[in-house]
Amino acid sequence: MEAAEPINGGSVQIQNENTSRKLPNFLQSVNIKYVKLGYHHLIKHLFKLCLVPLMAVVISEISRLTPDDFHQLWLHLQYNLVSFILLSALAVFGCTVFVMTRSRSVYLVDYSCYLPPESLQVPYKKFMDHSKLIEDFNDSSLEFQRKILERSGLGEETYLPEGLHCVPPRTTMVAAREEAEQVMFGCLDKLFQNTKVNPRDISVLVVNCSLFNPTPSLSAMIVNKYKLRGNVKSFNLGGMGCSAGVISIDLAKDMLQVHRKTYAVVVSTENITQNWYFGNKKAMLIPNCLFRVGGTAVLLSNKASDRRRSKYMMVHTVRTHKGANEKAFNCVYQEQDDNGKTGVSLSKDLMAIAGEALKANITTLGPLVLPISEQILFFATLVAKKLFNAKMKPYIPDFKLAFDHFCIHAGGRAVIDELEKNLELSVTHVEASRMTLHRFGNTSSSSIWYELAYIEAKGRMKKGDRVWQIAFGSGFKCNSAVWVALNNVKPSVSSPWEHCIDRYPVKLDY
């Protein structure tokens, strides 16, 4: 059996003899081959191609009009002046309503990912040596953790908080607050410095951290540190897992639709200090091996004046929640083991549930992003399946035609492997996810931003490129965010990759 790997505070178990625990193979036995690229271009530009002859006919007819024809047209307008004025007023009113009610564009001005100091790095040997010294783990648990580390896809330079470097570990509230402050303030200091935005100009603040929710809240800590103004709209999201980063972005987007000319800041992190598992239940030991320190701060704006300096524009957010299903609700569950030690319990059905959530999410996302050519093929095969052949496999759209870059939550290599296979992605498409997992580990809801930073550091983000960020979370949730690059995007100052990008990609030995 292959080692279990986490999604969102948990793990994914894959067994060779039980394929039902894997993500469904969306592309298996698809009988319809991919259509040639020329077909996609033809359908994509079909409206323009139809418009050209129409415009030619209109221009040809106008060119045949004589001065007398124009004079007759003018007289006709004079005799129907009231109707002309009413129609003009109606057109102006309609345009005004459209402008006032249309969605405001949301721009991603910049973002910053936290880079911990080298002193917090935890190589495999140090991790295992500390685990032995803690004396809470039996020999079987120690060997299990060693195997998980070897198969995890993590490298030797990931980070743990300062409190967990102590023997015995310092898991106090004070240590947890110190970790939260170091991560959040570290991200925000760089963000405000890079964007030259005054913290008092922030109108909306959204913070998400799943397992650490003190009083005053994490959002209140930020308000206090940066002296944000008294009427700031602040939100603190807890217990929502690794997909909460997209949820926070979606919430900030909704707030920016209501408040004009506004800045919003989203802070995504996870706190490890008080959520280390000191028991011997193997399903609860996996987060110890995979989760590492990380966080990000994102600056969003709905100001038209910020478009020129922004990196991306938001295109879509799609959220899928399977919590109404009991198995989905319980598949990632925080609880105590038989000895009263708190951890996250993982269901053997986790991968199958993740697959169902993913299918539901991309079913909603597909019509929003896929080219019309792919939608026609999907609809045609669906009709054919219903009318002629009930056993016919549906056509699986090619999402590579909709997106140039993929940021798959680095929760574990099993999830990345399955998405790569089932969506037929290339090695380059999943490189950012694999390298983020190797360099920083599973940083929960912030991992998709480390991945985006990797793509930028490699110089691959060009103007007009579309990015798909996708993350899984407890509950069970699958959430997506789609962005379009407004320029050839350069890495931000103090990018977490700037000191090591030349060493990547690295060869992974598994």
Coordinates of C-alpha atoms in Angstrom, one line a residue:
M1 CA 0.0 0.0 0.0
E2 CA 1.2 3.4 -0.9
A3 CA 1.7 5.9 1.9
A4 CA -1.2 8.1 2.8
E5 CA -0.9 11.8 1.9
P6 CA -3.0 14.7 3.1
I7 CA -5.6 17.0 1.7
N8 CA -6.6 19.8 4.0
G9 CA -5.5 18.9 7.4
G10 CA -5.8 15.3 6.6
S11 CA -4.5 12.5 4.4
V12 CA -5.3 10.6 1.3
Q13 CA -4.9 6.9 1.3
I14 CA -4.4 5.1 -2.0
Q15 CA -4.3 1.3 -2.2
N16 CA -3.3 -0.5 -5.3
E17 CA -5.9 -3.2 -4.7
N18 CA -8.7 -0.8 -4.1
T19 CA -9.0 1.7 -6.9
S20 CA -12.3 3.0 -5.5
R21 CA -10.2 5.2 -3.2
K22 CA -8.6 7.0 -6.0
L23 CA -10.0 10.0 -7.8
P24 CA -12.2 8.8 -10.6
N25 CA -10.4 8.4 -13.9
F26 CA -12.3 11.1 -15.8
L27 CA -10.6 10.3 -19.1
Q28 CA -10.7 6.5 -19.0
S29 CA -12.4 4.9 -22.0
V30 CA -13.4 8.2 -23.7
N31 CA -14.1 7.2 -27.3
I32 CA -14.1 10.7 -28.8
K33 CA -10.6 11.9 -29.7
Y34 CA -9.5 15.4 -29.3
V35 CA -10.6 17.7 -32.1
K36 CA -7.9 19.4 -34.2
L37 CA -6.7 22.8 -33.1
G38 CA -8.1 24.4 -36.3
Y39 CA -11.6 23.3 -35.2
H40 CA -11.3 25.1 -31.9
H41 CA -10.0 28.3 -33.6
L42 CA -12.9 28.1 -36.1
I43 CA -15.6 27.8 -33.4
K44 CA -13.9 30.4 -31.2
H45 CA -14.0 33.0 -33.9
L46 CA -17.3 31.9 -35.5
F47 CA -19.1 35.0 -34.4
K48 CA -16.4 37.2 -35.9
L49 CA -16.4 35.2 -39.1
C50 CA -20.2 35.6 -39.4
L51 CA -20.0 39.3 -38.6
V52 CA -17.6 40.1 -41.4
P53 CA -20.0 39.3 -44.3
L54 CA -22.8 41.0 -42.4
M55 CA -20.7 44.2 -42.1
A56 CA -19.8 43.9 -45.8
V57 CA -23.4 43.8 -46.8
V58 CA -24.3 46.8 -44.6
I59 CA -21.4 48.9 -46.0
S60 CA -22.3 47.9 -49.5
E61 CA -25.9 49.1 -49.0
I62 CA -24.8 52.3 -47.4
S63 CA -22.5 53.0 -50.3
R64 CA -25.4 52.9 -52.7
L65 CA -27.4 55.6 -51.0
T66 CA -27.6 58.9 -52.9
P67 CA -27.8 62.4 -51.4
D68 CA -31.6 62.3 -52.0
D69 CA -31.8 59.1 -49.9
F70 CA -30.1 60.8 -47.0
H71 CA -32.4 63.8 -47.4
Q72 CA -35.5 61.6 -47.3
L73 CA -34.1 59.9 -44.2
W74 CA -33.7 63.2 -42.5
L75 CA -37.3 64.2 -43.3
H76 CA -38.5 60.9 -41.9
L77 CA -36.7 61.6 -38.6
Q78 CA -38.3 65.0 -38.4
Y79 CA -41.8 63.7 -38.9
N80 CA -41.1 61.1 -36.2
L81 CA -39.2 63.3 -33.8
V82 CA -41.1 62.2 -30.7
S83 CA -40.5 58.5 -31.4
F84 CA -36.8 59.2 -32.0
I85 CA -36.4 61.1 -28.7
L86 CA -38.2 58.4 -26.8
L87 CA -36.1 55.7 -28.3
S88 CA -32.9 57.7 -27.6
A89 CA -34.0 58.3 -24.0
L90 CA -34.7 54.6 -23.6
A91 CA -31.3 53.7 -25.0
V92 CA -29.6 56.2 -22.6
F93 CA -31.5 54.8 -19.6
G94 CA -30.7 51.2 -20.6
C95 CA -27.0 52.1 -20.8
T96 CA -27.1 53.8 -17.5
V97 CA -28.7 50.9 -15.8
F98 CA -26.1 48.5 -17.3
V99 CA -23.2 50.6 -16.1
M100 CA -24.6 51.0 -12.6
T101 CA -25.5 47.3 -12.1
R102 CA -22.6 45.5 -13.8
S103 CA -20.1 43.7 -11.7
R104 CA -17.1 45.7 -10.7
S105 CA -13.7 44.4 -11.9
V106 CA -11.6 43.1 -9.0
Y107 CA -7.8 43.4 -9.4
L108 CA -5.0 41.6 -7.6
V109 CA -2.5 44.4 -7.1
D110 CA 0.1 42.2 -5.5
Y111 CA 0.6 39.4 -2.9
S112 CA 3.3 38.4 -0.5
C113 CA 4.3 34.9 0.8
Y114 CA 6.0 34.4 4.1
L115 CA 9.6 33.0 4.1
P116 CA 10.6 31.7 7.5
P117 CA 14.2 32.1 8.7
E118 CA 16.7 29.3 8.0
S119 CA 16.9 28.5 11.7
L120 CA 13.4 27.0 11.5
Q121 CA 14.2 24.5 8.7
V122 CA 13.5 20.9 9.6
P123 CA 15.5 18.2 7.6
Y124 CA 14.3 14.6 7.9
K125 CA 17.0 13.6 10.4
K126 CA 16.2 16.5 12.7
F127 CA 12.5 15.7 12.5
M128 CA 13.0 12.1 13.4
D129 CA 15.6 12.9 16.2
H130 CA 13.1 15.3 17.8
S131 CA 10.3 12.8 17.5
K132 CA 12.4 10.2 19.4
L133 CA 13.3 12.7 22.1
I134 CA 9.7 13.7 22.7
E135 CA 9.0 10.1 24.0
D136 CA 5.3 10.3 23.1
F137 CA 5.6 8.1 20.0
N138 CA 6.1 4.3 20.1
D139 CA 8.5 2.5 17.7
S140 CA 5.7 1.7 15.3
S141 CA 4.6 5.3 15.1
L142 CA 8.2 6.5 14.6
E143 CA 8.8 4.1 11.7
F144 CA 5.4 5.1 10.2
Q145 CA 6.4 8.8 10.2
R146 CA 9.8 7.9 8.7
K147 CA 8.2 6.2 5.8
I148 CA 5.7 9.0 5.2
L149 CA 8.5 11.5 5.1
E150 CA 10.4 9.5 2.5
R151 CA 7.4 9.2 0.3
S152 CA 5.8 12.6 0.9
G153 CA 7.5 14.6 -1.8
L154 CA 8.9 17.1 0.9
G155 CA 12.4 18.3 0.7
E156 CA 15.0 19.0 3.4
E157 CA 14.3 22.7 3.7
T158 CA 10.7 22.9 5.0
Y159 CA 9.9 24.8 8.2
L160 CA 8.3 24.2 11.5
P161 CA 7.4 26.9 14.1
E162 CA 9.9 27.8 16.8
G163 CA 7.9 26.1 19.6
L164 CA 8.2 22.7 17.9
H165 CA 12.0 22.9 17.7
C166 CA 12.1 22.8 21.5
V167 CA 12.4 19.6 23.4
P168 CA 9.9 19.1 24.9
P169 CA 7.8 21.1 22.3
R170 CA 6.5 24.5 23.5
T171 CA 2.8 24.4 22.5
T172 CA 1.5 27.2 24.7
M173 CA -0.9 29.9 23.7
V174 CA 2.0 32.4 23.8
A175 CA 4.0 30.3 21.3
A176 CA 1.0 29.9 19.0
R177 CA 0.4 33.7 19.0
E178 CA 4.1 34.2 18.3
E179 CA 3.9 31.9 15.2
A180 CA 0.7 33.7 14.0
E181 CA 2.3 37.1 14.4
Q182 CA 5.5 36.1 12.7
V183 CA 3.7 34.7 9.7
M184 CA 0.9 37.3 9.3
F185 CA 3.0 40.4 10.0
G186 CA 5.8 39.0 7.9
C187 CA 3.5 38.8 4.9
L188 CA 1.8 42.1 5.5
D189 CA 5.0 44.1 6.1
K190 CA 6.3 43.0 2.7
L191 CA 2.9 43.6 1.0
F192 CA 2.5 47.1 2.3
Q193 CA 6.1 47.9 1.5
N194 CA 5.9 46.6 -2.1
T195 CA 2.6 48.2 -2.9
K196 CA 3.1 51.5 -1.1
V197 CA -0.4 51.2 0.3
N198 CA -1.1 52.9 3.6
P199 CA -2.7 50.3 6.0
R200 CA -5.4 52.9 7.0
D201 CA -6.6 52.8 3.4
I202 CA -7.7 49.2 3.8
S203 CA -11.5 48.9 4.0
V204 CA -12.0 45.1 4.0
L205 CA -9.9 42.5 5.9
V206 CA -10.4 38.8 5.6
V207 CA -8.3 36.3 7.6
N208 CA -8.5 32.5 7.5
C209 CA -6.8 30.1 9.8
S210 CA -8.5 26.7 10.3
L211 CA -7.3 25.4 13.6
F212 CA -6.2 28.4 15.7
N213 CA -8.8 30.9 16.6
P214 CA -7.9 32.9 19.8
T215 CA -9.7 35.8 21.4
P216 CA -9.1 38.6 20.3
S217 CA -9.2 37.1 16.8
L218 CA -6.4 37.0 14.3
S219 CA -8.0 39.7 12.3
A220 CA -8.2 41.9 15.5
M221 CA -4.4 41.3 15.9
I222 CA -3.8 42.7 12.5
V223 CA -6.1 45.7 13.1
N224 CA -4.2 46.4 16.3
K225 CA -0.8 46.0 14.8
Y226 CA -1.4 48.2 11.7
K227 CA -3.9 50.6 13.4
L228 CA -6.5 50.0 10.7
R229 CA -9.4 52.5 10.8
G230 CA -12.4 51.9 13.0
N231 CA -14.9 51.2 10.2
V232 CA -12.8 48.4 8.6
K233 CA -15.0 45.4 7.6
S234 CA -13.0 42.6 9.2
F235 CA -13.8 38.8 9.0
N236 CA -12.1 35.9 10.7
L237 CA -12.8 32.5 9.1
G238 CA -12.0 29.3 11.1
G239 CA -12.4 25.6 10.6
M240 CA -12.6 25.8 6.9
G241 CA -9.5 23.9 6.0
C242 CA -7.1 24.2 3.1
S243 CA -9.6 25.6 0.6
A244 CA -10.3 28.6 2.8
G245 CA -7.9 30.7 0.8
V246 CA -10.3 30.7 -2.1
I247 CA -13.3 31.2 0.2
S248 CA -11.6 34.3 1.6
I249 CA -10.9 35.6 -1.9
D250 CA -14.6 35.0 -2.8
L251 CA -15.8 36.9 0.3
A252 CA -13.5 39.8 -0.4
K253 CA -14.7 39.9 -4.0
D254 CA -18.3 40.1 -2.8
M255 CA -17.4 43.0 -0.5
L256 CA -15.7 44.8 -3.3
Q257 CA -18.9 44.6 -5.3
V258 CA -20.7 46.5 -2.6
H259 CA -18.1 49.1 -1.6
R260 CA -16.8 51.5 -4.3
K261 CA -13.1 52.4 -4.7
T262 CA -11.9 50.1 -2.0
Y263 CA -8.9 48.0 -1.0
A264 CA -9.3 44.6 0.5
V265 CA -6.6 42.4 2.1
V266 CA -6.8 38.7 2.4
V267 CA -4.5 36.8 4.8
S268 CA -4.4 33.0 4.6
T269 CA -2.4 30.8 7.0
E270 CA -2.5 27.8 9.3
N271 CA -1.1 27.6 12.8
I272 CA 0.8 24.4 13.7
T273 CA 2.1 25.1 17.2
Q274 CA -0.9 23.9 19.2
N275 CA -2.1 21.4 16.6
W276 CA 0.7 18.9 16.7
Y277 CA -0.5 15.4 17.4
F278 CA 1.3 13.6 20.2
G279 CA -0.5 10.2 20.0
N280 CA 0.1 7.0 18.1
K281 CA -3.0 6.7 15.9
K282 CA -1.4 6.6 12.4
A283 CA -4.2 8.4 10.5
M284 CA -3.6 11.4 12.8
L285 CA 0.2 11.3 12.5
I286 CA 0.3 12.2 8.8
P287 CA -0.4 15.9 9.3
N288 CA 2.7 16.0 11.5
C289 CA 4.8 14.8 8.6
L290 CA 3.3 17.1 5.9
F291 CA 2.1 20.4 7.4
R292 CA 4.6 23.2 7.6
V293 CA 4.8 26.9 8.3
G294 CA 3.5 29.3 5.6
G295 CA 1.2 32.1 4.9
T296 CA 0.3 34.8 2.4
A297 CA -1.2 38.3 2.2
V298 CA -3.1 39.4 -0.9
L299 CA -4.1 43.0 -1.8
L300 CA -7.3 43.3 -3.9
S301 CA -8.7 46.5 -5.4
N302 CA -11.8 47.6 -7.4
K303 CA -10.3 50.9 -8.4
A304 CA -10.0 51.4 -12.1
S305 CA -6.8 53.4 -11.5
D306 CA -5.1 50.3 -10.1
R307 CA -5.6 48.2 -13.2
R308 CA -2.3 49.3 -14.8
R309 CA -0.2 48.4 -11.8
S310 CA -2.1 45.2 -10.9
K311 CA -0.8 41.7 -11.7
Y312 CA -4.1 39.9 -12.3
M313 CA -7.9 40.4 -12.7
M314 CA -10.3 38.1 -11.1
V315 CA -12.4 36.1 -13.7
H316 CA -14.4 33.5 -11.7
T317 CA -14.7 31.9 -8.3
V318 CA -16.6 28.6 -8.0
R319 CA -17.3 27.0 -4.6
T320 CA -18.5 23.4 -4.2
H321 CA -19.7 22.1 -0.8
K322 CA -20.5 18.4 -0.3
G323 CA -21.3 18.7 3.5
A324 CA -24.9 17.6 3.1
N325 CA -23.5 14.1 2.5
E326 CA -22.6 12.4 5.8
K327 CA -19.6 10.6 4.5
A328 CA -18.2 13.8 3.0
F329 CA -18.9 15.7 6.2
N330 CA -17.0 13.2 8.4
C331 CA -14.1 12.3 6.1
V332 CA -11.8 14.9 7.7
Y333 CA -12.8 15.2 11.3
Q334 CA -10.9 16.7 14.3
E335 CA -11.3 14.6 17.4
Q336 CA -9.5 13.0 20.3
D337 CA -8.0 9.5 20.2
D338 CA -8.6 6.8 22.8
N339 CA -6.0 8.5 25.0
G340 CA -7.5 12.0 24.8
K341 CA -4.9 13.3 22.3
T342 CA -6.4 15.7 19.7
G343 CA -5.8 15.2 16.0
V344 CA -7.5 15.0 12.7
S345 CA -9.2 11.7 11.8
L346 CA -9.2 10.7 8.2
S347 CA -11.8 8.5 6.4
K348 CA -10.7 5.7 4.0
D349 CA -13.3 7.2 1.5
L350 CA -11.5 10.6 1.4
M351 CA -10.1 10.2 -2.1
A352 CA -13.4 9.1 -3.6
I353 CA -15.2 12.0 -1.9
A354 CA -12.5 14.4 -3.1
G355 CA -13.1 13.1 -6.6
E356 CA -16.9 13.7 -6.4
A357 CA -16.3 17.2 -5.1
L358 CA -13.9 17.9 -7.9
K359 CA -16.3 16.6 -10.6
A360 CA -19.1 18.9 -9.2
N361 CA -16.7 21.9 -9.2
I362 CA -15.4 21.5 -12.7
T363 CA -19.0 20.8 -14.0
T364 CA -19.9 24.3 -12.8
L365 CA -16.6 25.9 -13.8
G366 CA -16.5 24.3 -17.3
P367 CA -19.2 26.3 -19.0
L368 CA -17.7 29.5 -17.6
V369 CA -14.2 29.0 -18.9
L370 CA -14.1 26.4 -21.7
P371 CA -14.1 27.5 -25.3
I372 CA -17.4 27.0 -27.1
S373 CA -15.9 24.2 -29.2
E374 CA -15.4 22.1 -26.1
Q375 CA -18.9 22.8 -24.9
I376 CA -20.4 21.8 -28.2
L377 CA -18.5 18.5 -28.2
F378 CA -19.6 17.8 -24.6
F379 CA -23.2 18.7 -25.3
A380 CA -23.3 16.7 -28.5
T381 CA -21.9 13.5 -26.9
L382 CA -24.3 14.0 -24.0
V383 CA -27.3 14.1 -26.3
A384 CA -25.9 11.1 -28.3
K385 CA -25.5 9.2 -25.0
K386 CA -29.1 9.9 -24.0
L387 CA -30.7 9.2 -27.4
F388 CA -28.7 6.4 -29.0
N389 CA -26.2 4.7 -26.7
A390 CA -26.6 4.7 -22.9
K391 CA -23.2 3.1 -22.4
M392 CA -21.4 5.7 -24.4
K393 CA -18.8 7.6 -22.3
P394 CA -19.3 11.4 -22.0
Y395 CA -16.7 13.6 -23.6
I396 CA -14.3 15.0 -21.1
P397 CA -13.4 18.6 -21.9
D398 CA -9.8 19.6 -22.3
F399 CA -9.2 22.1 -19.6
K400 CA -5.7 22.9 -21.1
L401 CA -7.6 24.9 -23.7
A402 CA -9.1 27.1 -21.0
F403 CA -6.0 27.6 -18.7
D404 CA -2.4 28.2 -19.2
H405 CA -1.3 27.6 -15.7
F406 CA -2.5 25.3 -12.9
C407 CA -2.1 25.8 -9.1
I408 CA -3.2 22.6 -7.5
H409 CA -3.2 22.7 -3.7
A410 CA 0.0 21.1 -2.5
G411 CA -1.7 18.9 0.1
G412 CA 0.1 15.7 -0.9
R413 CA 1.7 14.2 -3.9
A414 CA -1.2 11.6 -4.3
V415 CA -3.7 14.4 -5.2
I416 CA -1.3 16.0 -7.6
D417 CA -0.6 12.7 -9.3
E418 CA -4.3 11.9 -9.7
L419 CA -5.2 15.3 -11.1
E420 CA -2.2 15.2 -13.5
K421 CA -3.3 11.8 -14.8
N422 CA -7.1 12.3 -15.0
L423 CA -7.0 15.8 -16.5
E424 CA -4.1 14.8 -18.8
L425 CA -1.9 17.6 -17.6
S426 CA 1.8 17.8 -18.6
V427 CA 4.7 17.7 -16.2
T428 CA 5.1 21.4 -16.6
H429 CA 1.5 22.1 -15.6
V430 CA 1.9 20.4 -12.2
E431 CA 5.5 21.5 -11.7
A432 CA 4.6 24.5 -9.5
S433 CA 2.5 22.2 -7.2
R434 CA 5.2 19.6 -6.9
M435 CA 8.0 22.0 -6.3
T436 CA 6.0 24.0 -3.7
L437 CA 5.3 20.7 -1.8
H438 CA 9.0 19.9 -2.0
R439 CA 10.3 23.3 -0.9
F440 CA 7.7 24.5 1.6
G441 CA 5.5 21.4 2.4
N442 CA 1.8 21.6 2.8
T443 CA 1.2 25.2 3.9
S444 CA -2.6 24.7 3.9
S445 CA -4.7 27.5 2.3
S446 CA -1.6 29.5 1.3
S447 CA 0.0 26.8 -0.9
I448 CA -1.7 28.0 -4.1
W449 CA 0.0 31.4 -3.7
Y450 CA 3.5 29.8 -3.3
E451 CA 2.7 28.0 -6.5
L452 CA 1.7 31.2 -8.3
A453 CA 4.9 32.8 -7.1
Y454 CA 6.9 29.8 -8.5
I455 CA 5.3 30.3 -12.0
E456 CA 6.2 34.1 -11.8
A457 CA 9.7 33.4 -10.6
K458 CA 10.2 31.1 -13.7
G459 CA 9.2 33.9 -16.0
R460 CA 6.3 32.0 -17.4
M461 CA 3.4 34.3 -16.7
K462 CA 2.6 36.3 -19.9
K463 CA -0.1 38.9 -20.6
G464 CA -3.5 37.3 -21.1
D465 CA -2.5 34.0 -19.5
R466 CA -5.2 32.3 -17.4
V467 CA -4.5 30.7 -14.1
W468 CA -6.7 28.1 -12.3
Q469 CA -6.2 27.8 -8.5
I470 CA -7.9 24.8 -7.1
A471 CA -8.0 23.6 -3.4
F472 CA -9.7 21.0 -1.3
G473 CA -11.0 21.5 2.2
S474 CA -12.7 19.7 5.1
G475 CA -16.5 19.7 5.1
F476 CA -15.9 18.5 2.2
K477 CA -15.2 21.3 -0.2
C478 CA -13.6 21.9 -3.5
N479 CA -13.1 25.6 -4.5
S480 CA -11.6 27.2 -7.6
A481 CA -10.4 30.7 -8.5
V482 CA -9.6 31.9 -12.0
W483 CA -7.3 34.9 -12.8
V484 CA -6.1 36.5 -16.0
A485 CA -2.7 38.1 -16.2
L486 CA -2.9 41.8 -17.1
N487 CA 0.8 42.1 -18.0
N488 CA 3.9 40.0 -18.3
V489 CA 4.1 39.3 -14.6
K490 CA 7.4 39.6 -12.8
P491 CA 8.0 38.1 -9.4
S492 CA 7.3 40.4 -6.4
V493 CA 10.1 41.9 -4.4
S494 CA 11.2 39.4 -1.7
S495 CA 9.5 36.5 -3.4
P496 CA 9.9 33.3 -1.4
W497 CA 11.6 31.7 -4.4
E498 CA 14.1 34.4 -5.3
H499 CA 17.0 32.8 -3.4
C500 CA 16.4 29.3 -4.7
I501 CA 14.5 29.3 -8.0
D502 CA 17.6 28.5 -10.0
R503 CA 17.8 25.1 -8.3
Y504 CA 14.3 24.2 -9.4
P505 CA 12.7 22.0 -10.7
V506 CA 14.5 19.3 -8.8
K507 CA 14.3 15.6 -9.5
L508 CA 12.0 13.8 -7.1
D509 CA 13.0 10.3 -6.1
Y510 CA 9.7 8.5 -5.7

